[in-house]
Coordinates of C-alpha atoms and ligand atoms in Angstrom, one line a residue:
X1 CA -15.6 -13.1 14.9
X2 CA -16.5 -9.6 15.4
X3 CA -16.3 -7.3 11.8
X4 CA -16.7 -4.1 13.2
X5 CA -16.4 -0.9 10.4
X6 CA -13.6 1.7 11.5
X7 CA -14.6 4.6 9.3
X8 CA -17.2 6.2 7.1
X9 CA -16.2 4.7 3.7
X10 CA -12.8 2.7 4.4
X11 CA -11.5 0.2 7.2
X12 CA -12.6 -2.6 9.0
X13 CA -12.1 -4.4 11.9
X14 CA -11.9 -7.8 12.1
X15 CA -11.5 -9.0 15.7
X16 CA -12.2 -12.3 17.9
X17 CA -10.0 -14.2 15.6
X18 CA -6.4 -16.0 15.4
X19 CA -5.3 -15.5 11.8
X20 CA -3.4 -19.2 12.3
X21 CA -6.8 -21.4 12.6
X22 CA -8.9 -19.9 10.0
X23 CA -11.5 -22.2 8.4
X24 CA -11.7 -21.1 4.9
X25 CA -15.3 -20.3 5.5
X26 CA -13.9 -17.7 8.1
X27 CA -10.9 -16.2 5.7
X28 CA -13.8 -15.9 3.5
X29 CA -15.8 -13.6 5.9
X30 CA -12.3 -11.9 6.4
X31 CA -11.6 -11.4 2.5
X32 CA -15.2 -10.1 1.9
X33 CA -15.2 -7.6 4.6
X34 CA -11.8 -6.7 3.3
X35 CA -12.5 -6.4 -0.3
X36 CA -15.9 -4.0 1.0
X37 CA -13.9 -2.2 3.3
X38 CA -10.6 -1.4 1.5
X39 CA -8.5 -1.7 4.4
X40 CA -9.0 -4.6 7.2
X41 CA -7.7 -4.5 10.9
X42 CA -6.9 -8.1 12.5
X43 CA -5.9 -7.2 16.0
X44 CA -4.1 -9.5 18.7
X45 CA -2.1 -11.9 16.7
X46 CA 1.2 -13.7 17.9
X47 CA 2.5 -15.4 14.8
X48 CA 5.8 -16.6 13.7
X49 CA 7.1 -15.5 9.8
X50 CA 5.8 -19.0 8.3
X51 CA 2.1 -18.3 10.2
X52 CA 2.0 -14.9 8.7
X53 CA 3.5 -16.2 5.3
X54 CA 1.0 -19.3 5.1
X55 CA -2.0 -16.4 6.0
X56 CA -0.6 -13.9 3.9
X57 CA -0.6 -16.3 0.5
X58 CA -4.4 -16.5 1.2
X59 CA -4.9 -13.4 -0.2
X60 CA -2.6 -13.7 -3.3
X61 CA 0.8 -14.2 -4.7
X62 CA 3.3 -13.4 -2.3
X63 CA 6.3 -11.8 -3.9
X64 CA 9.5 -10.7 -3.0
X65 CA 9.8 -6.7 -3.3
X66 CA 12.5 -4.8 -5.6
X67 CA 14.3 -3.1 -2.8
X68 CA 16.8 -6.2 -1.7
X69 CA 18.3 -4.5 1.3
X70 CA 15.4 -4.5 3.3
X71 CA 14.4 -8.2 2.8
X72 CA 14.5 -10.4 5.8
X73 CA 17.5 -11.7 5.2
X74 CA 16.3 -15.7 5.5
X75 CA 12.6 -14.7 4.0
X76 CA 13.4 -12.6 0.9
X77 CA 9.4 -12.5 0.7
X78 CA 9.1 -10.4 3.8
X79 CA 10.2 -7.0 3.9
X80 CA 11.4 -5.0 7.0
X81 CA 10.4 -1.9 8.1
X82 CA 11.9 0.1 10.5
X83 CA 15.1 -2.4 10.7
X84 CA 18.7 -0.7 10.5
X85 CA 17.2 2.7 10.7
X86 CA 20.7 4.2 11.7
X87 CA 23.6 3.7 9.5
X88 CA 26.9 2.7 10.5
X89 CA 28.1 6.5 11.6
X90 CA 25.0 6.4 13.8
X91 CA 23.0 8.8 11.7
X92 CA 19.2 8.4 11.0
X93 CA 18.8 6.9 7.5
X94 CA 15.6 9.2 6.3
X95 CA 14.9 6.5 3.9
X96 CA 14.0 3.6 6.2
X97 CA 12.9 6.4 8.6
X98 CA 10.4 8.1 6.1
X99 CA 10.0 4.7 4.0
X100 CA 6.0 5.5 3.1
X101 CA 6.1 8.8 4.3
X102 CA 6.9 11.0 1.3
X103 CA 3.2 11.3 -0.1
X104 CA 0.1 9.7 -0.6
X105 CA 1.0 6.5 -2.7
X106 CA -0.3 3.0 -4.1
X107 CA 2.4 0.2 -4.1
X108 CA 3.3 -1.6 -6.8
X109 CA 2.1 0.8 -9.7
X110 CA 6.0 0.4 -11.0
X111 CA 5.3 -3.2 -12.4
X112 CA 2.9 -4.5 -15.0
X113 CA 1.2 -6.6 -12.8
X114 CA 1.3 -4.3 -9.7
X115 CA 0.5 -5.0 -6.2
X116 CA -3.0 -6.4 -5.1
X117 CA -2.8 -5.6 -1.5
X118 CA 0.2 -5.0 0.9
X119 CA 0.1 -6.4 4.5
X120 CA 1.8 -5.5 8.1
X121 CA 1.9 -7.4 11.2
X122 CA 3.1 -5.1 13.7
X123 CA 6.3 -6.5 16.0
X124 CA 6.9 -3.0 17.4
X125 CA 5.0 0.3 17.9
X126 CA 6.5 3.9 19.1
X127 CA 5.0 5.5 22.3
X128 CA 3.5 8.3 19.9
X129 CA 3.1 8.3 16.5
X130 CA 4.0 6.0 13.8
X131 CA -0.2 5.7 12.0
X132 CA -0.4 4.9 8.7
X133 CA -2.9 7.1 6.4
X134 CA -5.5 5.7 4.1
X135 CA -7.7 7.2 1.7
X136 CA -9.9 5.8 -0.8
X137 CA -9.6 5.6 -4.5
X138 CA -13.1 5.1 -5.4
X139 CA -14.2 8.2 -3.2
X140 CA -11.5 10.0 -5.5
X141 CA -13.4 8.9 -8.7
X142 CA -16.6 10.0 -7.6
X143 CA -15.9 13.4 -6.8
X144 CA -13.9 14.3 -10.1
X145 CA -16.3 16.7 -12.1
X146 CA -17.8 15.2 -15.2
X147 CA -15.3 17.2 -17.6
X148 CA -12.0 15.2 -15.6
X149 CA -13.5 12.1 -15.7
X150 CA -14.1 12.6 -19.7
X151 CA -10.6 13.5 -20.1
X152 CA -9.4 10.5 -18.0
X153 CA -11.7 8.1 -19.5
X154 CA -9.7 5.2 -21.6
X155 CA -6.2 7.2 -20.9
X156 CA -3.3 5.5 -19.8
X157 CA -0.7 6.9 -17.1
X158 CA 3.3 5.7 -17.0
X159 CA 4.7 4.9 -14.0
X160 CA 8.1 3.9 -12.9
X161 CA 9.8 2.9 -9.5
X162 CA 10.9 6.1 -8.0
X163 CA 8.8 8.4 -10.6
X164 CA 9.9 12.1 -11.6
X165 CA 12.2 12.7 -8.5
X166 CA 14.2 9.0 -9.3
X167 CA 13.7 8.1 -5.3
X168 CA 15.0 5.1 -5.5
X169 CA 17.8 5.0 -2.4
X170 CA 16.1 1.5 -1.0
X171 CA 17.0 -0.2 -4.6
X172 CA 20.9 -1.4 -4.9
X173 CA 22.4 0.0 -7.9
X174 CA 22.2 -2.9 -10.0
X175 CA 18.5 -2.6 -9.6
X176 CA 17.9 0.9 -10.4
X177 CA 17.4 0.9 -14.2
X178 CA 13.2 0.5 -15.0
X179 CA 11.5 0.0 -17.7
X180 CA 8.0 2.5 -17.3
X181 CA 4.6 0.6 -17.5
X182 CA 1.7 1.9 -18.3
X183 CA -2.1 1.3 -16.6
X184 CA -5.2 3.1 -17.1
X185 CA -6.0 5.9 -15.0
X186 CA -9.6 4.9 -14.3
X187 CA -9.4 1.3 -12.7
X188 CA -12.2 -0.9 -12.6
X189 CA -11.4 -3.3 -9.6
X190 CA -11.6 -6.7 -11.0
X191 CA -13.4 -8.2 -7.8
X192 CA -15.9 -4.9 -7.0
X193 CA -16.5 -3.9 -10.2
X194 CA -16.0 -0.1 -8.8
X195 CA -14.3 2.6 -10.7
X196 CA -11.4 4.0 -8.9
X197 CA -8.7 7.3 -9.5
X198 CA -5.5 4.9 -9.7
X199 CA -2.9 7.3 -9.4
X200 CA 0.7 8.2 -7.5
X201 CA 2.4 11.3 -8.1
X202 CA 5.9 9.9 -6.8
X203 CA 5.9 6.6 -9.6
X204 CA 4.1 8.3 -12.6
X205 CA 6.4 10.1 -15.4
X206 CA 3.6 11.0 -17.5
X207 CA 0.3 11.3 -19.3
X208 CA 0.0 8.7 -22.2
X209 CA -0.6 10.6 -24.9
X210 CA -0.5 14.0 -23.7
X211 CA 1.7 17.3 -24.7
X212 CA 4.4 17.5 -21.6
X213 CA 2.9 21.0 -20.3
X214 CA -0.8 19.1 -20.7
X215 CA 0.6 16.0 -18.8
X216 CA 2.2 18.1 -16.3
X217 CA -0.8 20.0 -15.3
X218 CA -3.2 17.2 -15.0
X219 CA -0.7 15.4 -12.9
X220 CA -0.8 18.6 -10.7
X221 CA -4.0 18.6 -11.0
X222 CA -5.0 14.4 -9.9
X223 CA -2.4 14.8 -7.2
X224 CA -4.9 18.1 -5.5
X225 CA -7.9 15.4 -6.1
X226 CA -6.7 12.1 -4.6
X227 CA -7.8 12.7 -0.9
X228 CA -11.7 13.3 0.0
X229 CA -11.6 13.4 4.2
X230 CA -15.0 11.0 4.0
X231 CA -13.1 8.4 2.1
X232 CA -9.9 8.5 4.9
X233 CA -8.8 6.2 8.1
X234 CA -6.1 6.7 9.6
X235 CA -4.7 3.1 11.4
X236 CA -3.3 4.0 15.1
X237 CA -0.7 0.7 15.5
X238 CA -1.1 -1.7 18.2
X239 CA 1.4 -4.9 18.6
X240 CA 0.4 -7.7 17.1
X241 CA -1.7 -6.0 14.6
X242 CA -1.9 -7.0 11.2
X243 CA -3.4 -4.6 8.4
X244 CA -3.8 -5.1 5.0
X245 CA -4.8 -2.6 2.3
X246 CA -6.1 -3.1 -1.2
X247 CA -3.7 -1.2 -3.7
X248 CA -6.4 -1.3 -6.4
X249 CA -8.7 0.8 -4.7
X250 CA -6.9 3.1 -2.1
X251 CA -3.9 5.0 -1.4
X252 CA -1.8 5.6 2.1
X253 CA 0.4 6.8 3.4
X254 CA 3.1 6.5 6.6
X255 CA 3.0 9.6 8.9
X256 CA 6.5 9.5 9.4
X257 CA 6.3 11.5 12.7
X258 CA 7.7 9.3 15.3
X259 CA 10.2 9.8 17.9
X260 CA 13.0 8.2 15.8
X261 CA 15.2 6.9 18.8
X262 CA 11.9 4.1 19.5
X263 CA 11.3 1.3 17.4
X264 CA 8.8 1.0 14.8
X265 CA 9.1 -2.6 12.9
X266 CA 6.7 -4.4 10.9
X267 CA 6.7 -7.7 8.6
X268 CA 6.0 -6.1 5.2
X269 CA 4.5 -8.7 2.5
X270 CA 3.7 -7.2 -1.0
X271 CA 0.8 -9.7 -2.7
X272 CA 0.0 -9.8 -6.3
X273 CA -3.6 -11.3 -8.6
X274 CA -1.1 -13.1 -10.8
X275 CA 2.7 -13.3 -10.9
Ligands
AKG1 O1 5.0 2.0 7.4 C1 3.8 2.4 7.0 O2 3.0 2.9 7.7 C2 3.5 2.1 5.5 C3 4.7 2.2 4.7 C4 4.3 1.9 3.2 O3 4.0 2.8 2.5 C5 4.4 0.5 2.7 O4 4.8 -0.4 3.5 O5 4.0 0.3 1.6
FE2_2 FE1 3.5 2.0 0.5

């Protein structure tokens, strides 16, 4: 096993390894370099849904995500992206296409217990194109000024599925009615101990607390503050890779910027700390 770091603050690479005959003494090595790193790279994998299922619930809960139309239809725990990207007319659906790509994000924030860590195993990669961005929520922390992190400290953000612009096309109808939640702006990760800017401008509705114009400006204000370059990697997609990012302590992003005729398809599992 090779654990090789991909960037200055965030991402790892874990190669020299076949996720199917892991010891737990080498997912452990895996885990640790994962929660240090943020993001972790397991190149060259072949695996079949139950391997990547059975490697996935190592990390956590798997559980099945809110947007039903792009489950596997047999594996309601593994989402598909990049599957039935043109609709029956033949025109790109921008939602599957840009699925990711609207803005820098953290999954899950829309529940109560929201997601641990999301992971892809790559089936499919575009000639050009296609990365995913990540950038790190503790790096956003420390560079807030002293008077931001006063004002942050102890306060509470709501967030919803969809947030202020109601983006919820992958949701059926039925599912599109959300309670909001709230969670405390300032995370401390419960397995780091770090402090971290937890934060996504398309799920929250508001400031806990605040006057709406107040709110609305310190949202503004977060959403200018959540990328420092030293805390970025950007993943570059090979087939067979499998990535997995920790939504507790960083954000990412798809690029979105593919030639849309290729295909870009991953096995998409979202993993919670409790259910
Ligand atoms: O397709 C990607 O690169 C990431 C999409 C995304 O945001 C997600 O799967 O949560
Ligand atoms: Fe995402």
């Amino acid at each position: 096993m090779e654990v090789r770091p991909l960037g200055p603050q965030i991402g790892v690479e874990i190669a020299g390894v076949d996720v199917r005959k892991l010891d737990d003494a080498g997912f452990g090595r895996i885990y640790r370099a994962w929660l240090d790193h943020n993001v972790a790279v397991v190149p060259g994998q072949a695996l079949e849904i139950e391997d990547f299922l059975r490697y996935s619930r190592r990390f956590g809960i798997v559980v099945p995500h809110p947007s039903k139309m792009t489950r596997h239809p047999a594996h309601p725990e593994i989402t598909l992206l990049g599957v039935n990207k043109f609709g029956p007319d033949g025109a790109l659906d921008m939602a599957i296409y840009r699925r990711g790509a609207e803005g820098w994000h953290t999954d899950g924030a829309y529940d109560e217990e929201p997601f641990k860590a999301t992971q892809l195993y790559a089936l499919a990669v575009p000639s050009r194109g296609g990365d995913t961005h990540f950038a790190s929520m503790y790096a956003a922390y420390e560079a807030l000024p002293a008077r931001l992190r006063e004002k942050l400290e102890g306060r509470k953000g709501a967030f919803t599925y969809g947030g202020r612009r109601k983006a919820t096309a992958l949701l059926n109808a039925e599912d599109r009615d959300w309670t909001p939640v709230l969670h405390p702006i300032i995370r401390v990760h419960a397995e780091t101990g770090r402090k971290g800017l937890y934060f996504d401008p398309g799920k929250i509705l508001y400031m806990d607390g605040l006057e709406a114009s107040e709110s609305d400006a310190l949202i503004d204000e977060l959403t200018e503050r959540m990328i420092q370059p030293e805390g970025c990697y950007t993943h570059h997609w090979r087939k067979g890779d499998i990535v997995i990012w920790d939504n507790r302590c960083s954000y990412h992003k798809a690029a979105g910027d593919y030639p849309p005729e290729e295909d870009r398809i991953h096995w998409r599992v979202s993993i919670k700390e409790r259910p």
